Every structure is written in C-alpha cells, then in structure tokens.
Amino acid sequence: MNRSASDLGHQAEDHRWVDHAARAGMVAYGVVNLLIAWLALQLAFGDREGSTSSSGAMSQLAQQPFGKVLVWLVAVGMLLLVGWRAIEAAFGHDDEDGAKRTAKRVFSGGKALIYLAIAISAIRVATGSGGGGGGGTDSTTKKLMDLPAGQTLVFLVGAGIVGYGIFQIYHAWSGNFRDNLTAEGERGGSGTAYVAFGTAGYTAKGIAIGIVGSLFLYAAWTHSAKKSGGLDVALQKVLQQPFGPFLLGVLALGIGAYGLFCFARARHLSR
C-alpha cells in the first residue's frame, strides 16, 4: 500500500500538470514580490500608509481595476505552488541520498507553508475578511512565549529564520539559484539579466528575512512579543537607520529583482 502511494506520488511529480502549476505559481509569486517592492519604494519616499506585508500587497492589488479578480488569480497561483512544493516534500528529490534528500524535502515543505500563508492573505483580501495590516506576528509570538519554554521556542524560531536568510544570501552568491533555470534561460543577454536579477533578488530577500529573524531573537532576549514582527516591521526598522530611505530603496529594488527572476523562472523552469 505504501509503495503504491509512493509510486502515485512520483507519477504526479513528473506529470505535465505539475510543471504548468509551478510555472503559473511562479508568475503569481513574482507579482507578489513586485507589489511588495513597489510598496517598499513608496515607504522609502515618505508614504507611511501602505503595509509592505504580503497582505498589504494583496490589498494594493485589490484596489486596481478588476483587482478582486487579480487577487483571486494570485491566490490560485500560490495554491498551485503549495501543491507543487507539497508533492516535492512528500516524494521529491530522489536524486539525492539520505540526509540531503530529507533536508531538501523539509525545505520544500517549508516553502509550501510560506506560499500557503500568502495564499491565505490573498483569499482573505479577496473575500473582504482581511485587511492590509501585518499585525498578527506579535500575537503569534505571544502565544509561543506563553508556552512552557516559550522564550526558548521564540529564540529557536528566530535562529531558524536568520539561518534561512543567510542561506538565501549564500544561494545568491554561490550561484546555486541558477539551477532553477534551464540552460537556455542562462544564455545570451537575457540570461545575463536573469542571473543578475537572481543575485540581487536572493540577496535582498536574505537580508530582509535575516532582519525578521533578528526581531524574533530580540523578542526572545527581552521577553517582549511586541519586539517581533514580519517583513512589514523589518522594512520599517531599515527605514529608521542612518540613510534609511536609501537603504530601503536599494532593498526594495532587490525584492523587485527577485520578482522579475520569478518571471524568468516561470519561463525557463528547471525542476
């Protein structure tokens, strides 16, 4: 029975629909990152109204002509990414052995959860049941903090997030992200641009994620849930630093570059 389920899972992973789902999902993810980049740029130039969280990006999209339809399309795209990564987590990476395969499957499962969170944000905005704020992080941290050894749990969450951010920067400068593109996608002038987008994009995302993780670490150190926060709070922290608007603008351009890389990946997807 288990063998039969495994065989079905591998057949699903290799099926053409999974390839189409991944491509559609990457387009949706690219749109989300471009919207976050645009909101971050507005924040850098003095607009303090919009939220630079994924739900804020969805709210911004919903305000455009046919916005609700577009938000639903993004939600569907993100759910397709969830399906792709979930299949990878359960049955994928068979070309790897032992611990490396397990690590990659765990990583795919983590990505599925991230995509699911964005999909839920989109659905809430599309149905009118969620706004553009990103204020749920501190309440989640408080729930963790109230558990036995909660301070340690929050610290471990923060350490994991920082580690993931560092991995993203390593991914950028080692060139490992190029494995996500076919050989055709790396050729010529367009290929050079795609690689530049990936390098800048993964670096910017790694820095932003690292700041989010640092907020969790600080919350654990001070035993204050209010010190934690998501991407929205992290970008606000960047803004508060010396030369903050400039730094935030550079970070926003990097996040935008990641969005463009998602489009390139959708076109030249190597799974």
Coordinates of C-alpha atoms in Angstrom, one line a residue:
M1 CA 0.0 0.0 0.0
N2 CA 2.8 2.4 0.9
R3 CA 4.7 1.5 -2.2
S4 CA 1.6 2.2 -4.3
A5 CA 1.1 5.6 -2.7
S6 CA 4.8 6.4 -3.3
D7 CA 4.5 5.4 -7.0
L8 CA 1.4 7.6 -7.4
G9 CA 3.3 10.5 -5.8
H10 CA 6.2 10.2 -8.2
Q11 CA 3.9 9.9 -11.2
A12 CA 2.2 13.1 -10.0
E13 CA 5.6 14.9 -9.5
D14 CA 6.6 14.0 -13.1
H15 CA 3.2 14.9 -14.6
R16 CA 3.0 17.8 -17.0
W17 CA 0.3 19.5 -14.9
V18 CA 2.8 19.9 -12.1
D19 CA 5.1 21.7 -14.5
H20 CA 2.3 24.0 -15.6
A21 CA 1.2 24.6 -12.0
A22 CA 4.7 25.5 -11.0
R23 CA 5.1 28.0 -13.8
A24 CA 1.7 29.7 -13.1
G25 CA 2.6 29.8 -9.4
M26 CA 6.0 31.4 -10.1
V27 CA 4.2 34.2 -12.1
A28 CA 1.9 34.8 -9.1
Y29 CA 4.8 34.9 -6.7
G30 CA 6.6 37.3 -9.0
V31 CA 3.6 39.6 -8.9
V32 CA 3.5 39.5 -5.1
N33 CA 7.2 40.4 -4.8
L34 CA 6.9 43.2 -7.3
L35 CA 4.0 44.7 -5.3
I36 CA 5.9 44.4 -2.1
A37 CA 8.9 46.1 -3.8
W38 CA 6.6 48.9 -5.0
L39 CA 5.1 49.4 -1.5
A40 CA 8.6 49.5 0.0
L41 CA 9.7 52.1 -2.5
Q42 CA 6.7 54.2 -1.6
L43 CA 7.7 53.8 2.1
A44 CA 11.2 54.9 1.3
F45 CA 9.9 58.0 -0.4
G46 CA 7.8 59.0 2.5
D47 CA 4.4 57.2 2.1
R48 CA 3.7 55.7 5.6
E49 CA 0.1 54.5 4.7
G50 CA 0.6 51.2 3.0
S51 CA 1.7 47.9 4.6
T52 CA 4.7 46.1 3.0
S53 CA 3.5 42.7 4.1
S54 CA 2.1 40.2 1.6
S55 CA -1.5 41.1 2.8
G56 CA -0.7 44.7 2.2
A57 CA 0.4 43.8 -1.4
M58 CA -2.8 42.0 -1.9
S59 CA -4.8 45.0 -0.6
Q60 CA -2.9 47.2 -3.1
L61 CA -3.7 44.8 -5.9
A62 CA -7.4 44.7 -4.9
Q63 CA -7.7 48.5 -5.4
Q64 CA -6.8 48.2 -9.1
P65 CA -9.3 47.8 -12.0
F66 CA -10.5 44.2 -11.8
G67 CA -8.5 44.0 -8.6
K68 CA -10.5 41.3 -6.9
V69 CA -10.2 39.0 -9.9
L70 CA -6.4 39.6 -9.9
V71 CA -6.2 38.8 -6.2
W72 CA -8.1 35.6 -6.8
L73 CA -5.7 34.7 -9.6
V74 CA -2.8 35.3 -7.3
A75 CA -4.4 33.1 -4.7
V76 CA -4.9 30.3 -7.1
G77 CA -1.3 30.6 -8.3
M78 CA 0.0 30.5 -4.8
L79 CA -2.1 27.4 -4.1
L80 CA -0.6 25.7 -7.2
L81 CA 2.8 26.4 -5.7
V82 CA 1.7 24.9 -2.5
G83 CA 0.7 21.7 -4.3
W84 CA 4.0 21.6 -6.2
R85 CA 6.1 22.0 -3.1
A86 CA 3.9 19.6 -1.1
I87 CA 4.5 16.9 -3.7
E88 CA 8.2 17.6 -3.6
A89 CA 8.2 17.4 0.2
A90 CA 6.5 14.0 0.1
F91 CA 8.1 12.4 -2.9
G92 CA 10.7 14.6 -4.4
H93 CA 14.5 14.9 -4.5
D94 CA 15.0 11.2 -5.2
D95 CA 18.3 12.0 -6.9
E96 CA 19.7 12.8 -3.5
D97 CA 20.7 10.4 -0.8
G98 CA 19.9 10.1 2.9
A99 CA 20.2 13.3 5.0
K100 CA 20.5 15.6 1.9
R101 CA 17.2 14.3 0.5
T102 CA 15.5 14.7 3.9
A103 CA 16.8 18.3 4.2
K104 CA 15.6 19.2 0.7
R105 CA 12.2 17.7 1.4
V106 CA 11.9 19.6 4.7
F107 CA 12.9 22.8 2.8
S108 CA 10.2 22.1 0.2
G109 CA 7.7 21.7 3.0
G110 CA 8.7 25.0 4.5
K111 CA 8.3 26.7 1.1
A112 CA 4.8 25.2 0.9
L113 CA 3.9 26.8 4.2
I114 CA 5.2 30.2 3.1
Y115 CA 3.2 30.0 -0.1
L116 CA 0.2 28.9 1.8
A117 CA 0.4 31.9 4.1
I118 CA 0.5 34.2 1.1
A119 CA -2.5 32.4 -0.5
I120 CA -4.5 32.8 2.7
S121 CA -3.7 36.5 2.8
A122 CA -4.9 36.8 -0.8
I123 CA -8.1 34.8 -0.1
R124 CA -8.9 37.0 3.0
V125 CA -8.4 40.2 1.0
A126 CA -10.5 38.8 -2.0
T127 CA -13.3 37.8 0.3
G128 CA -13.1 41.0 2.4
S129 CA -12.3 39.2 5.6
G130 CA -8.7 40.6 6.0
G131 CA -7.1 44.0 5.7
G132 CA -3.7 45.1 4.7
G133 CA -2.0 45.0 8.1
G134 CA 0.6 42.6 9.2
G135 CA -0.1 42.8 12.9
G136 CA -0.6 39.1 13.6
T137 CA 3.1 38.3 14.2
D138 CA 3.4 39.7 17.7
S139 CA 0.2 37.9 18.8
T140 CA 1.6 34.6 17.4
T141 CA 4.9 35.3 19.2
K142 CA 3.0 36.0 22.5
K143 CA 1.3 32.6 22.2
L144 CA 4.6 30.9 21.7
M145 CA 6.1 32.9 24.6
D146 CA 3.3 31.8 26.9
L147 CA 4.1 28.1 26.3
P148 CA 6.4 26.2 28.6
A149 CA 10.0 27.1 27.5
G150 CA 8.3 29.7 25.2
Q151 CA 11.2 32.1 25.3
T152 CA 13.5 29.3 24.0
L153 CA 11.0 28.4 21.3
V154 CA 10.8 32.0 20.1
F155 CA 14.6 32.1 20.1
L156 CA 14.8 28.9 18.1
V157 CA 12.2 30.3 15.6
G158 CA 14.3 33.5 15.3
A159 CA 17.5 31.5 14.8
G160 CA 15.9 29.4 12.1
I161 CA 14.7 32.5 10.3
V162 CA 18.1 34.1 10.4
G163 CA 19.6 30.9 9.2
Y164 CA 17.2 30.8 6.3
G165 CA 18.1 34.4 5.5
I166 CA 21.8 33.6 5.5
F167 CA 21.1 30.6 3.2
Q168 CA 19.3 32.9 0.8
I169 CA 22.4 35.2 0.6
Y170 CA 24.6 32.1 0.1
H171 CA 22.2 30.9 -2.6
A172 CA 22.7 34.3 -4.3
W173 CA 26.5 34.5 -4.3
S174 CA 27.2 30.8 -4.8
G175 CA 25.1 30.9 -7.9
N176 CA 23.1 27.9 -6.8
F177 CA 19.9 29.6 -7.8
R178 CA 20.9 29.2 -11.4
D179 CA 19.9 25.5 -11.1
N180 CA 16.3 26.8 -11.2
L181 CA 16.8 27.9 -14.8
T182 CA 17.3 25.7 -17.9
A183 CA 20.5 26.1 -19.9
E184 CA 18.5 28.1 -22.4
G185 CA 17.5 30.5 -19.7
E186 CA 21.1 31.4 -18.9
R187 CA 22.2 32.1 -22.5
G188 CA 22.7 35.5 -24.1
G189 CA 21.9 38.9 -22.9
S190 CA 18.6 37.9 -21.4
G191 CA 20.3 35.1 -19.5
T192 CA 22.8 37.5 -18.0
A193 CA 19.9 39.7 -16.9
Y194 CA 18.1 36.8 -15.3
V195 CA 21.2 35.8 -13.4
A196 CA 21.7 39.5 -12.2
F197 CA 18.0 39.6 -11.1
G198 CA 18.5 36.3 -9.2
T199 CA 21.7 37.5 -7.5
A200 CA 20.2 40.8 -6.4
G201 CA 16.9 39.3 -5.5
Y202 CA 18.1 36.4 -3.3
T203 CA 20.5 38.8 -1.6
A204 CA 17.7 41.3 -0.8
K205 CA 15.3 38.6 0.4
G206 CA 18.1 37.1 2.5
I207 CA 18.7 40.5 4.2
A208 CA 15.0 41.1 4.8
I209 CA 14.4 37.6 6.2
G210 CA 17.5 38.0 8.4
I211 CA 16.1 41.2 9.9
V212 CA 12.8 39.4 10.6
G213 CA 14.7 36.6 12.4
S214 CA 16.6 39.2 14.3
L215 CA 13.4 40.7 15.6
F216 CA 12.3 37.3 16.9
L217 CA 15.7 36.9 18.6
Y218 CA 15.4 40.3 20.2
A219 CA 11.8 39.5 21.3
A220 CA 13.2 36.3 23.0
W221 CA 16.1 38.2 24.6
T222 CA 13.8 40.9 26.0
H223 CA 10.8 38.6 26.7
S224 CA 8.6 41.0 24.7
A225 CA 6.4 39.7 22.0
K226 CA 5.9 43.3 20.7
K227 CA 9.6 43.4 19.6
S228 CA 8.9 40.7 16.9
G229 CA 7.4 41.4 13.5
G230 CA 7.2 40.3 9.9
L231 CA 8.5 41.8 6.8
D232 CA 6.5 45.0 7.3
V233 CA 8.2 45.7 10.6
A234 CA 11.6 44.7 9.3
L235 CA 11.4 47.2 6.5
Q236 CA 10.3 49.9 8.9
K237 CA 13.4 49.1 11.0
V238 CA 15.6 49.6 7.9
L239 CA 13.9 53.0 7.4
Q240 CA 14.8 54.0 10.9
Q241 CA 18.6 53.5 10.3
P242 CA 21.1 56.2 9.2
F243 CA 20.5 56.6 5.4
G244 CA 17.3 54.5 6.0
P245 CA 15.4 55.7 2.9
F246 CA 18.3 55.0 0.6
L247 CA 18.9 51.6 2.2
L248 CA 15.2 50.7 2.0
G249 CA 15.1 51.8 -1.6
V250 CA 18.0 49.5 -2.5
L251 CA 16.3 46.7 -0.6
A252 CA 13.1 47.4 -2.5
L253 CA 14.8 47.2 -5.8
G254 CA 16.4 43.9 -4.8
I255 CA 13.0 42.5 -3.9
G256 CA 11.7 43.7 -7.2
A257 CA 14.6 42.0 -9.0
Y258 CA 13.5 38.8 -7.2
G259 CA 10.0 39.3 -8.7
L260 CA 11.5 39.6 -12.2
F261 CA 13.6 36.4 -11.5
C262 CA 10.4 34.6 -10.7
F263 CA 9.0 35.5 -14.1
A264 CA 12.3 34.3 -15.7
R265 CA 12.0 31.1 -13.7
A266 CA 8.4 30.6 -14.9
R267 CA 9.6 30.8 -18.5
H268 CA 12.7 28.7 -18.1
L269 CA 11.7 26.4 -15.2
S270 CA 14.2 23.7 -14.3
R271 CA 12.7 21.3 -11.7

